Short mmCIF file of C-alpha atoms and ligand atoms in Angstrom, two decimals:
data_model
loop_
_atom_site.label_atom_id
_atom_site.label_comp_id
_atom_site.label_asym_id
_atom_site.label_seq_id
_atom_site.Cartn_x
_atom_site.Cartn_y
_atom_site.Cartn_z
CA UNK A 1 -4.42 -32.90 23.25
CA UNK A 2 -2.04 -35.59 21.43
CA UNK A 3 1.28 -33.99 22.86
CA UNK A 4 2.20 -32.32 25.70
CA UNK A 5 0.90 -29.35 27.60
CA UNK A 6 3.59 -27.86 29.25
CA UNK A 7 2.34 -25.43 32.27
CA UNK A 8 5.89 -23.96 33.10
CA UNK A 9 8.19 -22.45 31.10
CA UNK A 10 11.47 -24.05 31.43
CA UNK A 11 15.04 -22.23 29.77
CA UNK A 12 17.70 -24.47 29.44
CA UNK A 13 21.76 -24.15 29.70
CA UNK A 14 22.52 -26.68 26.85
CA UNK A 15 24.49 -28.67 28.82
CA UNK A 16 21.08 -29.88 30.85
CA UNK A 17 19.42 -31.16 27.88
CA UNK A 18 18.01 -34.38 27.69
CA UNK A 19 19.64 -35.14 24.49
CA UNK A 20 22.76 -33.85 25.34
CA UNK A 21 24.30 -37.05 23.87
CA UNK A 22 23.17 -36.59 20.60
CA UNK A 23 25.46 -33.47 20.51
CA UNK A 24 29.42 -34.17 19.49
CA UNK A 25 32.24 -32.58 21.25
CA UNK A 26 32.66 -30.54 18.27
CA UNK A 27 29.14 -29.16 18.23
CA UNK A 28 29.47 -28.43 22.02
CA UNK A 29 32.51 -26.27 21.74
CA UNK A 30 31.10 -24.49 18.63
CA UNK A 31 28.19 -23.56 21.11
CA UNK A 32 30.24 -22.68 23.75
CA UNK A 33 32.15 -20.25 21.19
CA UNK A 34 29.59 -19.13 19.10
CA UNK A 35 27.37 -18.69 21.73
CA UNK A 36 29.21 -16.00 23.72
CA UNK A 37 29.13 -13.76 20.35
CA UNK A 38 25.34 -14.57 19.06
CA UNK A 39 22.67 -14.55 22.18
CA UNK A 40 21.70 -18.55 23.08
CA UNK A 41 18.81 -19.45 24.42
CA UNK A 42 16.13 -22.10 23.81
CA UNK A 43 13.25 -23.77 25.94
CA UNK A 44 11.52 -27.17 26.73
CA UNK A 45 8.83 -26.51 24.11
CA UNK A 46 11.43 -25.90 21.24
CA UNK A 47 13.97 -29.18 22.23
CA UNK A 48 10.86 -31.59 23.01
CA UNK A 49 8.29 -30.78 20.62
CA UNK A 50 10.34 -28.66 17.79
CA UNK A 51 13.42 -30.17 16.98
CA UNK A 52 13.84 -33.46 15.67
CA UNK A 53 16.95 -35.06 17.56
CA UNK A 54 17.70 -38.19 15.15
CA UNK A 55 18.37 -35.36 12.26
CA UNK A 56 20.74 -33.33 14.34
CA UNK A 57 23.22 -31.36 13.57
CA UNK A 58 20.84 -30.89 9.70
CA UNK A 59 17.62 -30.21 11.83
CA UNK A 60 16.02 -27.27 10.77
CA UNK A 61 14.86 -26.00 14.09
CA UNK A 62 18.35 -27.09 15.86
CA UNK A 63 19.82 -24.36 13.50
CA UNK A 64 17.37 -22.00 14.15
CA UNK A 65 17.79 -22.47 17.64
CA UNK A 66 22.06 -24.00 18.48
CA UNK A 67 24.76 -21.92 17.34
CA UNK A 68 27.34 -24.03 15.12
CA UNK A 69 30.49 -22.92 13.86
CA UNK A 70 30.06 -21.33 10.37
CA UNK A 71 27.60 -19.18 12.17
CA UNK A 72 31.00 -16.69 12.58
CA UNK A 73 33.73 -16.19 10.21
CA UNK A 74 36.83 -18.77 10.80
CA UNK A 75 38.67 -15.74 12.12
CA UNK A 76 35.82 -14.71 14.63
CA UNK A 77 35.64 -18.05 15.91
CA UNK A 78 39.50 -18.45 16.29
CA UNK A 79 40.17 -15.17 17.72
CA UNK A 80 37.05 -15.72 20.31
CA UNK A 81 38.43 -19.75 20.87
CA UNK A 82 41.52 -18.44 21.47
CA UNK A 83 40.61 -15.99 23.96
CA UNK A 84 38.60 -18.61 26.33
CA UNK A 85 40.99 -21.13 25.62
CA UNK A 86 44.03 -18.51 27.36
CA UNK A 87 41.85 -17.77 30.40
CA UNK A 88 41.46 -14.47 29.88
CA UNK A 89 40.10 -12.27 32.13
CA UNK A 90 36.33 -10.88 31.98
CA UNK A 91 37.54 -7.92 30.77
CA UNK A 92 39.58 -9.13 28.18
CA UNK A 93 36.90 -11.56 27.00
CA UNK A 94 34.21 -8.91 27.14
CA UNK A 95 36.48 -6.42 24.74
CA UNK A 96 36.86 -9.40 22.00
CA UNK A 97 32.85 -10.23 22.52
CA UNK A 98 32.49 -6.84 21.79
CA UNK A 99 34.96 -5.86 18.95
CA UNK A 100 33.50 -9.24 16.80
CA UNK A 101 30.15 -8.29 17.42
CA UNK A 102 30.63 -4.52 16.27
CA UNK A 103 31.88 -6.13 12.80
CA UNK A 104 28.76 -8.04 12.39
CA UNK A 105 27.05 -4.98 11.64
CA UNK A 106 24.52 -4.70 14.63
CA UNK A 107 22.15 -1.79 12.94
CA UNK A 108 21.34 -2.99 9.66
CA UNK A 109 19.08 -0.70 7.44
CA UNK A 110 19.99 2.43 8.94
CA UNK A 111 17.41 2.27 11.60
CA UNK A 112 19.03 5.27 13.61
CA UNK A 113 17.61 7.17 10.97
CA UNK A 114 14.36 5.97 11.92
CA UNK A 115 13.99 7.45 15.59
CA UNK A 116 11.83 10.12 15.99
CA UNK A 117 11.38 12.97 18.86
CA UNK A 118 8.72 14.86 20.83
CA UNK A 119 9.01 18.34 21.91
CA UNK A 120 13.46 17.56 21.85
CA UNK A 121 12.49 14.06 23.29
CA UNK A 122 14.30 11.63 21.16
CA UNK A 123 11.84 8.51 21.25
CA UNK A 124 14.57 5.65 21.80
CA UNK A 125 11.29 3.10 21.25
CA UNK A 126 9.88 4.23 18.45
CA UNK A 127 10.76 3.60 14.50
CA UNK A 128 9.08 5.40 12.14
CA UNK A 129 10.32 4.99 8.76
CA UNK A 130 6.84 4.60 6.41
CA UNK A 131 4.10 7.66 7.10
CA UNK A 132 1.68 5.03 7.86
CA UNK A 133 3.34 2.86 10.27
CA UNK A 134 5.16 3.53 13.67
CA UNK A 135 7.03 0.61 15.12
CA UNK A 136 7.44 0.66 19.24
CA UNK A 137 9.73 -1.68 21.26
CA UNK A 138 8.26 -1.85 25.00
CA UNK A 139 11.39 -2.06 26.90
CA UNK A 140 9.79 -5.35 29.04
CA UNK A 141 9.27 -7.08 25.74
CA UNK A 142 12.70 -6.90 24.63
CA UNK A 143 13.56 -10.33 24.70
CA UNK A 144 12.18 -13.71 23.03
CA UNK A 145 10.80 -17.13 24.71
CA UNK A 146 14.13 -18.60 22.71
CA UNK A 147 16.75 -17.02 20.39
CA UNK A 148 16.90 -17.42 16.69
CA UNK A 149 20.25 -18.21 15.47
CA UNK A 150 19.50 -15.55 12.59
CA UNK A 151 18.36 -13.15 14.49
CA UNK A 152 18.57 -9.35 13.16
CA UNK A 153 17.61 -7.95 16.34
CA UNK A 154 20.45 -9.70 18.37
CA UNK A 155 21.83 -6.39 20.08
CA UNK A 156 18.26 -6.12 21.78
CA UNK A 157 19.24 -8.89 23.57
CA UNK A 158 23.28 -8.40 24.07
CA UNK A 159 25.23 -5.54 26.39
CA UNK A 160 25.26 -3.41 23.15
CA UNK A 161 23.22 -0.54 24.26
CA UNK A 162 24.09 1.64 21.89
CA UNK A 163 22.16 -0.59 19.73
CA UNK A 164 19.30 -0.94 21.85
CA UNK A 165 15.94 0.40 20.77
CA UNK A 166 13.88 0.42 23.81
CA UNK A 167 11.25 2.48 25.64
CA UNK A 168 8.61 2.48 27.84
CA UNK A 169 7.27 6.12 27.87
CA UNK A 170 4.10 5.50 26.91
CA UNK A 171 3.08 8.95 27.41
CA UNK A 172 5.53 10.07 24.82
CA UNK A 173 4.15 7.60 22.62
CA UNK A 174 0.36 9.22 22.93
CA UNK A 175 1.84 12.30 22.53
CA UNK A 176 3.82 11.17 19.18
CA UNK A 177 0.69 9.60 17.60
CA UNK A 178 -1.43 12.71 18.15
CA UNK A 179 0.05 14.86 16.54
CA UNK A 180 0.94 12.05 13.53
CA UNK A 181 -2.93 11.60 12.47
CA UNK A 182 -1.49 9.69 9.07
CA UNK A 183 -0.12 7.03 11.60
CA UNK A 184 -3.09 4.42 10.69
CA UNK A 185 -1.02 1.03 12.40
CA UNK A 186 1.37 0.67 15.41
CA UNK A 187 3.26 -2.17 15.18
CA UNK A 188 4.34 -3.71 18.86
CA UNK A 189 8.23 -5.19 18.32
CA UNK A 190 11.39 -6.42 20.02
CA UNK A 191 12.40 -8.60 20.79
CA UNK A 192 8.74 -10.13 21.34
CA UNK A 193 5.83 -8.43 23.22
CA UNK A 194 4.61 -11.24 23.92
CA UNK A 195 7.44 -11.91 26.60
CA UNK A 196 5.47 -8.86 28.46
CA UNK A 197 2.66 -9.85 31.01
CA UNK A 198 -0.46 -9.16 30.24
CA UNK A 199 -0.79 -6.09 32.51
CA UNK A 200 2.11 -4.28 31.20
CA UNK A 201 0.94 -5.52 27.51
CA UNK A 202 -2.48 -3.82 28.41
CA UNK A 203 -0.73 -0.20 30.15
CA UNK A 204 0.74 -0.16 26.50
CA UNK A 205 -2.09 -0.91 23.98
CA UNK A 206 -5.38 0.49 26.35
CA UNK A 207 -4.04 3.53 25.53
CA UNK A 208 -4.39 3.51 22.15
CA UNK A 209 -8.26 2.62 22.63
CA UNK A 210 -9.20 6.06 24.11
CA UNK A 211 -9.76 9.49 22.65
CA UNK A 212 -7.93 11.57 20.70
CA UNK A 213 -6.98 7.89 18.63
CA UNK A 214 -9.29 7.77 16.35
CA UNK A 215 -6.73 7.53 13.15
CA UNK A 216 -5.02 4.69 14.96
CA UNK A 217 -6.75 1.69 13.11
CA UNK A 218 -4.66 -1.49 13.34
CA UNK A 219 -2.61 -2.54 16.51
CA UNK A 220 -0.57 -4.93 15.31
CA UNK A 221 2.04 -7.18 17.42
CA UNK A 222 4.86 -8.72 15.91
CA UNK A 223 5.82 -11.95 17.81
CA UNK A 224 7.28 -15.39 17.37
CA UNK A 225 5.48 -16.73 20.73
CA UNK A 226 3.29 -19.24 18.39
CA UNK A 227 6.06 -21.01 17.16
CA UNK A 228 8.35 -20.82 20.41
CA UNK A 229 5.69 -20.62 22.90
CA UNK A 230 2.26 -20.80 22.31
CA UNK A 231 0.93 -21.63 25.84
CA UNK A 232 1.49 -17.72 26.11
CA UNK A 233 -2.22 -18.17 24.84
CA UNK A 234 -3.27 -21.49 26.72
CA UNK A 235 -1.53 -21.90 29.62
CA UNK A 236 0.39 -19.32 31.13
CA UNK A 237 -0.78 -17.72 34.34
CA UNK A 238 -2.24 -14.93 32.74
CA UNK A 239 -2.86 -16.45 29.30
CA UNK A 240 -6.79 -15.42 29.61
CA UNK A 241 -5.86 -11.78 30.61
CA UNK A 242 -4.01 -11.90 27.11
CA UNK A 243 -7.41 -13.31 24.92
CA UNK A 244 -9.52 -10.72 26.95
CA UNK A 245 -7.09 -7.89 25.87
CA UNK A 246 -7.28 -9.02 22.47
CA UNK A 247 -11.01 -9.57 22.82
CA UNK A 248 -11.22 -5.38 23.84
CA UNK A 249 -9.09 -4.33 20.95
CA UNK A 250 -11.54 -5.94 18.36
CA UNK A 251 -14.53 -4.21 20.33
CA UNK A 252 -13.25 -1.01 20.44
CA UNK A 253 -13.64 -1.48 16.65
CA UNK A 254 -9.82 -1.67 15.22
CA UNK A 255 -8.29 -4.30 13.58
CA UNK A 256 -6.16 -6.55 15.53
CA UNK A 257 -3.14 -7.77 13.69
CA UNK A 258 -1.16 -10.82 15.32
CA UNK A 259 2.30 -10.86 13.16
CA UNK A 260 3.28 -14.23 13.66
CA UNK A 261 6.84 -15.08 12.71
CA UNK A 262 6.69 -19.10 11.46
CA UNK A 263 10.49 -19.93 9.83
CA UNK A 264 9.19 -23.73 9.00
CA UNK A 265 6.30 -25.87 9.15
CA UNK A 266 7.17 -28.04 11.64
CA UNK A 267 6.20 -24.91 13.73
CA UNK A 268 2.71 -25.08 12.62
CA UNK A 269 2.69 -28.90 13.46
CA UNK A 270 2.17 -29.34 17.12
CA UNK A 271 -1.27 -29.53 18.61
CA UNK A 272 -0.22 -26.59 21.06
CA UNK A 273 0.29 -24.14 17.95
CA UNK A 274 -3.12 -25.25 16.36
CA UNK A 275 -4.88 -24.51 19.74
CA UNK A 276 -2.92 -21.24 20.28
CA UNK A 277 -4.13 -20.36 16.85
CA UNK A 278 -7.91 -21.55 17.41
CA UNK A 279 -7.82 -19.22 20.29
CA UNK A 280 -6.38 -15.97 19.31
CA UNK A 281 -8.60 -16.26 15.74
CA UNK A 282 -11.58 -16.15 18.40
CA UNK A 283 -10.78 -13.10 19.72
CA UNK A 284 -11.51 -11.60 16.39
CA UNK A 285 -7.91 -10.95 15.62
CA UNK A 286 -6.02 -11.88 12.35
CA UNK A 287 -2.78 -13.94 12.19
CA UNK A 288 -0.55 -12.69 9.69
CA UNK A 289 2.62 -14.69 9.34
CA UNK A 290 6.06 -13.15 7.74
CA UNK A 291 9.75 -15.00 8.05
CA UNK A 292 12.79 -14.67 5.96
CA UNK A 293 14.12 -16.87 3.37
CA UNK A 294 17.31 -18.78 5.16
CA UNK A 295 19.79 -21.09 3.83
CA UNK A 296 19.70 -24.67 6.03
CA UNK A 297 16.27 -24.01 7.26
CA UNK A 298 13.96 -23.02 4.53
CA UNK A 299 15.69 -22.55 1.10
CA UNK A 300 13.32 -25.05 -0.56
CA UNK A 301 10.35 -23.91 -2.53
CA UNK A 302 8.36 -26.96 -1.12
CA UNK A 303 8.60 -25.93 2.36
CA UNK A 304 7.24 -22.61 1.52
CA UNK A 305 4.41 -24.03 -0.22
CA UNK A 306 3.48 -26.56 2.81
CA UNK A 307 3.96 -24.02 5.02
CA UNK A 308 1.48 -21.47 3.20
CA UNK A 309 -1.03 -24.15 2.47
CA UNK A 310 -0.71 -25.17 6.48
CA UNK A 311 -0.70 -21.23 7.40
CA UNK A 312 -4.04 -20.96 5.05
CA UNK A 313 -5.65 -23.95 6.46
CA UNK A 314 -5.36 -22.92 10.36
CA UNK A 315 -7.05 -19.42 9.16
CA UNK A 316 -3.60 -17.09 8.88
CA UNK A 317 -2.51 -15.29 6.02
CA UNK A 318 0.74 -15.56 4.51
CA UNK A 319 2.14 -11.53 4.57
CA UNK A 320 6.04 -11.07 3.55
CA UNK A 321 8.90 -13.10 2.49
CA UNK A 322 11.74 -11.34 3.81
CA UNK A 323 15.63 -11.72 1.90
CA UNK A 324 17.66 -12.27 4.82
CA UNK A 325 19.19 -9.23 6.86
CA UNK A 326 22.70 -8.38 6.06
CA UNK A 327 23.81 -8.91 9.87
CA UNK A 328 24.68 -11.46 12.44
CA UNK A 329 25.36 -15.06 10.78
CA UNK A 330 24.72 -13.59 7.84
CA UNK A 331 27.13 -15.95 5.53
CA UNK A 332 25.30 -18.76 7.47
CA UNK A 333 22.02 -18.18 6.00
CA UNK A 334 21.90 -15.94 2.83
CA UNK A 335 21.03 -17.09 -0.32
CA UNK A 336 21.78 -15.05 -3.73
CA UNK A 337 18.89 -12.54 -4.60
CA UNK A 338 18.35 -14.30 -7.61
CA UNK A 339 17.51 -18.37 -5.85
CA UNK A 340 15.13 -15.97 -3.60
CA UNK A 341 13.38 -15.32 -6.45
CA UNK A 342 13.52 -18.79 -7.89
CA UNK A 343 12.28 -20.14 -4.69
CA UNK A 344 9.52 -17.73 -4.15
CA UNK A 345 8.01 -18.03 -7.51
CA UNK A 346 8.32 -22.28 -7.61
CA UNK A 347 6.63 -21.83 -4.50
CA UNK A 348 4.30 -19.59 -5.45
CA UNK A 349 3.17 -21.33 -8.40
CA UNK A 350 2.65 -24.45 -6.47
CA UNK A 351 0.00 -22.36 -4.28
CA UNK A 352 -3.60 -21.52 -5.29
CA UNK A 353 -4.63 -17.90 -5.07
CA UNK A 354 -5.73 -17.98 -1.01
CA UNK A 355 -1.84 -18.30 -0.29
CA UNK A 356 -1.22 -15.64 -2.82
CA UNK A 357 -1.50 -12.69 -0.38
CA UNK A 358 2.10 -13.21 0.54
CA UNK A 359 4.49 -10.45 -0.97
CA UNK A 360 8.68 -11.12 -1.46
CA UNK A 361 10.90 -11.51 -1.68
CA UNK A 362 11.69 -8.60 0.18
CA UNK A 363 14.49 -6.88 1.40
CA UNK A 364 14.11 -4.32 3.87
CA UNK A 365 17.06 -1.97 3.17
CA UNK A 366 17.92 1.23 4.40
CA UNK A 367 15.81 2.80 1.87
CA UNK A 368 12.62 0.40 2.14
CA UNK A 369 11.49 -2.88 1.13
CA UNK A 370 12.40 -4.00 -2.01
CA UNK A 371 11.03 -6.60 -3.65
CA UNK A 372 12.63 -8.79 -5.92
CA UNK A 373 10.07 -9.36 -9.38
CA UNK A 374 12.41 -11.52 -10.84
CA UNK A 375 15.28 -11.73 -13.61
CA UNK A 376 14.67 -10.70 -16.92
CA UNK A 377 16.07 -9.42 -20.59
CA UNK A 378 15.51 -5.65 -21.03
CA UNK A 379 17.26 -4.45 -24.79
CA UNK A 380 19.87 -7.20 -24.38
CA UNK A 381 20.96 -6.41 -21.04
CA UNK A 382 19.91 -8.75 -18.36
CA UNK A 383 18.57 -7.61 -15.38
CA UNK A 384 16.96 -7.54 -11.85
CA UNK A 385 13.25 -6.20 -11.99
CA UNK A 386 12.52 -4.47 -8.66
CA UNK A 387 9.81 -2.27 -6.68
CA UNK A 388 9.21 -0.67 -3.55
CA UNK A 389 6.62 -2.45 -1.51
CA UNK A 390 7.41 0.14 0.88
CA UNK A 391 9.57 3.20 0.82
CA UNK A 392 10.80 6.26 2.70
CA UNK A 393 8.96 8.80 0.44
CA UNK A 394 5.52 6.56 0.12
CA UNK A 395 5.33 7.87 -3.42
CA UNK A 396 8.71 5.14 -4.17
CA UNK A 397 6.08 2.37 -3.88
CA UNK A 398 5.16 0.34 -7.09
CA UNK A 399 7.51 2.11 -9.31
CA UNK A 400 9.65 -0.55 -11.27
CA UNK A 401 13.02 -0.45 -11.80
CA UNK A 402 16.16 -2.30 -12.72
CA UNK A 403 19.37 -3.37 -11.59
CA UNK A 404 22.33 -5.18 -13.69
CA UNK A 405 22.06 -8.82 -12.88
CA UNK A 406 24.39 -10.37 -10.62
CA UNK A 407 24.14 -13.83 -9.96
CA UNK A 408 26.03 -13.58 -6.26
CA UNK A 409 24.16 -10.45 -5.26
CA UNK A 410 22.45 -11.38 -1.80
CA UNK A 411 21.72 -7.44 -1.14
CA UNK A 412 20.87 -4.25 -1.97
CA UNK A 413 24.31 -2.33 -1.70
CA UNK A 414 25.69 -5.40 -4.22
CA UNK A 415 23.45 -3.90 -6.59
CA UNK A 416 24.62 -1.76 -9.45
CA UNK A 417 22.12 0.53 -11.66
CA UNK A 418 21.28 -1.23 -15.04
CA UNK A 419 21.78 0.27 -18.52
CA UNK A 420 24.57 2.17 -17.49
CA UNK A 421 23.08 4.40 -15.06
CA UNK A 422 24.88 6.11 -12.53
CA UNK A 423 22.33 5.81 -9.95
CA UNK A 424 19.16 4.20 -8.49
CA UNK A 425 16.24 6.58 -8.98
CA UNK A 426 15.88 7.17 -5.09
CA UNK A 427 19.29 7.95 -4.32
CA UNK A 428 19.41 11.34 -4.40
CA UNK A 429 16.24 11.82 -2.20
CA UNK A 430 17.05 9.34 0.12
CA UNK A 431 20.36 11.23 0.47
CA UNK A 432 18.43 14.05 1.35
CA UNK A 433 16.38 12.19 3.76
CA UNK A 434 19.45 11.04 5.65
CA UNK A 435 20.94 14.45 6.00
CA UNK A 436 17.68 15.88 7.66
C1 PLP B 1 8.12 -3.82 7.60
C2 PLP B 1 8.11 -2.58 8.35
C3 PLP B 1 6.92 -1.93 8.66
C4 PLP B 1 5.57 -2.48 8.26
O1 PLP B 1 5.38 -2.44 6.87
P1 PLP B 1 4.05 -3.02 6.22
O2 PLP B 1 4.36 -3.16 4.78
O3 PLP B 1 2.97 -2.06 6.53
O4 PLP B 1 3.81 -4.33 6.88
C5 PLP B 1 7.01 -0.75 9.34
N1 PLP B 1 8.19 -0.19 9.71
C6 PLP B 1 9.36 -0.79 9.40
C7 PLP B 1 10.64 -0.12 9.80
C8 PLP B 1 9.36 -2.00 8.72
O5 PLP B 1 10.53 -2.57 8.43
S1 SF4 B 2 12.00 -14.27 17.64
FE1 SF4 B 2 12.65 -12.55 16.32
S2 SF4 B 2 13.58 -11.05 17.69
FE2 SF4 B 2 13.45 -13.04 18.81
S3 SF4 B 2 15.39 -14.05 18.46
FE3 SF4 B 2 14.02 -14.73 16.85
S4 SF4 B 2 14.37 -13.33 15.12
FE4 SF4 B 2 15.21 -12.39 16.97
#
């Protein structure tokens, strides 16, 4: 191998960094600040081999990875300066860590709506919002190999336990799925499984090989371990436990589905990913790779394109581009519905039709994912052209329809019905939904 192999994984307080110099006074306060609101954490694979320390503070991967100040609102940031600067007590810090954080709204999408129960059980784990698909959130794998400055899952990872979706009843899970026989997929979330050990990783999915799971066709595990971490597949103590787990999913005859989360191609650079990759397509598994669209790390059609052409050439398939969440740094990263769009399609022409199996952009709202088809002229009114790539009621899906254009919209609830309508053609079911 060209670069490194690094056998341990090493977390690092940012003041230990080896390019700690590169990083102004100003910069080291904003982390400081931001980071007590927004979860920090990064490792030795990420600063040595990810980020690129001469283009600092513009480097893609440091903002994925460093807080900086415009990640909070000027007000956040001077009420939480403020605070530390007065030595306040834990206490006191704590309640203003808190009260930020709860207006950053940490449940996006409605996702308490999404929990479902077993005989009174409510299955704190489990989402399941579309028929076919049940999300589950092993309560070991609730936490990532580093922390994306982005992040919609952030409360997984802070005191907010409220928030917390988390579980690891995996006998209430069985239960669940048998007596769901449309369930086809379960998707493995956090956080990132991939944090989990193989052993605990294996008391989770084995299950779902035996009897009585027959309808349960694709295990699918949502991670970001080949772009923060891959010598989770090449290294790590137990990295062969994890290809031989893989290895028994495929023969048990389902589909293995490795949801790899890639933000920018420098991810798919390093010879560590390509190997990680080489090895997990082995297994028989598929590598299906998803990330939102985020101002100062990938709002450029070109980077989309390279990254799709490099995700096609090391054998994954390019799945969703997500609209980013309306949470967390939000006003950091969110670009207006309508450069989505532009950015998707420039990219998407650029592509030929093997990178073409990528859907977006998408926002995944409270009512499903919506994808944006683009901006158009409808009897002199110009509007948004949307559809359901997934919805609540599964018969939403692939139904156009339009909202008034608005050229700052950067989410669903900006949206406004077009030609005059009062509402969206799901609202009144989806209301219905919600009160159930
Ligand atoms: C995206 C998502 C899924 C998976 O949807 P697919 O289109 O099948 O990939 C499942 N549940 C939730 C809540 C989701 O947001
Ligand atoms: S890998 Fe995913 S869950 Fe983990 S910090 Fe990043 S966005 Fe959040």
């Amino acid at each position: 191998m060209e670069t490194n192999v690094y056998r341990s994984y090493m977390l690092y307080n940012y003041k230990q960094i080896p390019h700690i110099s590169k990083i102004t006074d100003d910069e080291r306060e904003a982390i400081e600040v931001v980071g007590r609101v927004l979860p920090f954490k990064t490792n030795n694979y990420v600063i040595n081999e990810l980020i690129n320390w001469d283009s600092i503070p513009n480097d893609p991967i440091f903002n994925l990875n460093f807080p900086c100040r415009e990640m909070l609102l000027r007000r956040h940031y001077n009420l939480m300066k403020k605070t530390m600067d007065k030595n306040a007590s834990q206490e006191e810090i704590a309640r203003v860590i808190k009260r930020i954080r709860s207006e950053l709204n940490p449940n996006p999408s409605g996702q308490e709506y999404n929990i479902p129960a077993v005989d009174g059980i409510e299955l704190k784990g489990v989402q399941h919002k579309y028929r076919e698909t049940v999300l589950f959130f092993p309560s070991q794998g609730q936490t990532c190999h580093a922390y994306c400055t982005f992040c919609f899952r952030w409360p997984q990872f802070s005191d907010m336990h409220n928030f917390k979706f988390a579980m690891k009843e995996n006998e209430l899970l069985v239960k669940y799925l048998k007596t769901h026989p449309k369930v086809t997929d379960v998707l493995f979330t956090g956080g990132d499984p991939m944090t989990m050990t193989a052993k605990i990783m294996a008391s989770y999915i084995e299950p779902l090989l035996a009897e009585g799971m027959e309808h349960i066709q694709t295990i699918r595990i949502g991670t970001k371990s080949l772009a923060y971490w891959p010598y989770r597949f090449l290294t790590d103590n137990d990295a062969d436990d994890v290809i031989q787990l893989f290895e028994k999913v495929i023969k048990s005859g389902k589909n293995l589905a490795i949801m790899a989360h890639f933000n920018h191609p420098v991810e798919l650079s390093t010879e560590a990913v390509k190997q990680a990759i080489i090895r997990i397509r082995s297994t028989g598994a598929q590598i299906r790779t998803q990330s939102p669209l985020l101002k100062n790390i990938n709002d450029n059609p070109d980077v989309w394109a390279e990254m799709w052409r490099k995700q096609v050439n090391l054998n994954c398939i390019p799945y969703y581009m997500f609209v980013e969440r309306d949470t967390g740094a939000k006003q950091f990263f969110e670009v207006p519905l309508e450069r989505c769009w532009n950015i998707f399609r420039k990219a998407y022409q650029s592509v030929s039709g093997v990178c073409r199996t990528v859907r977006g952009p998408s926002m995944s709202a409270n009512p499903g994912k919506i994808q944006i088809l683009g901006v158009t002229e409808v009897a002199g009114e110009k509007v948004f052209v949307l559809r359901f790539l997934q919805g609540r009621d599964p018969d939403w899906a692939a139904r156009p329809f339009f909202a008034k254009y608005d050229a700052k919209a950067t989410w669903l609830n900006q949206l406004k019905p077009a030609f005059g309508e009062e509402k969206f053609f799901y609202e009144d079911e989806l209301n219905h939904i919600k009160k159930k």
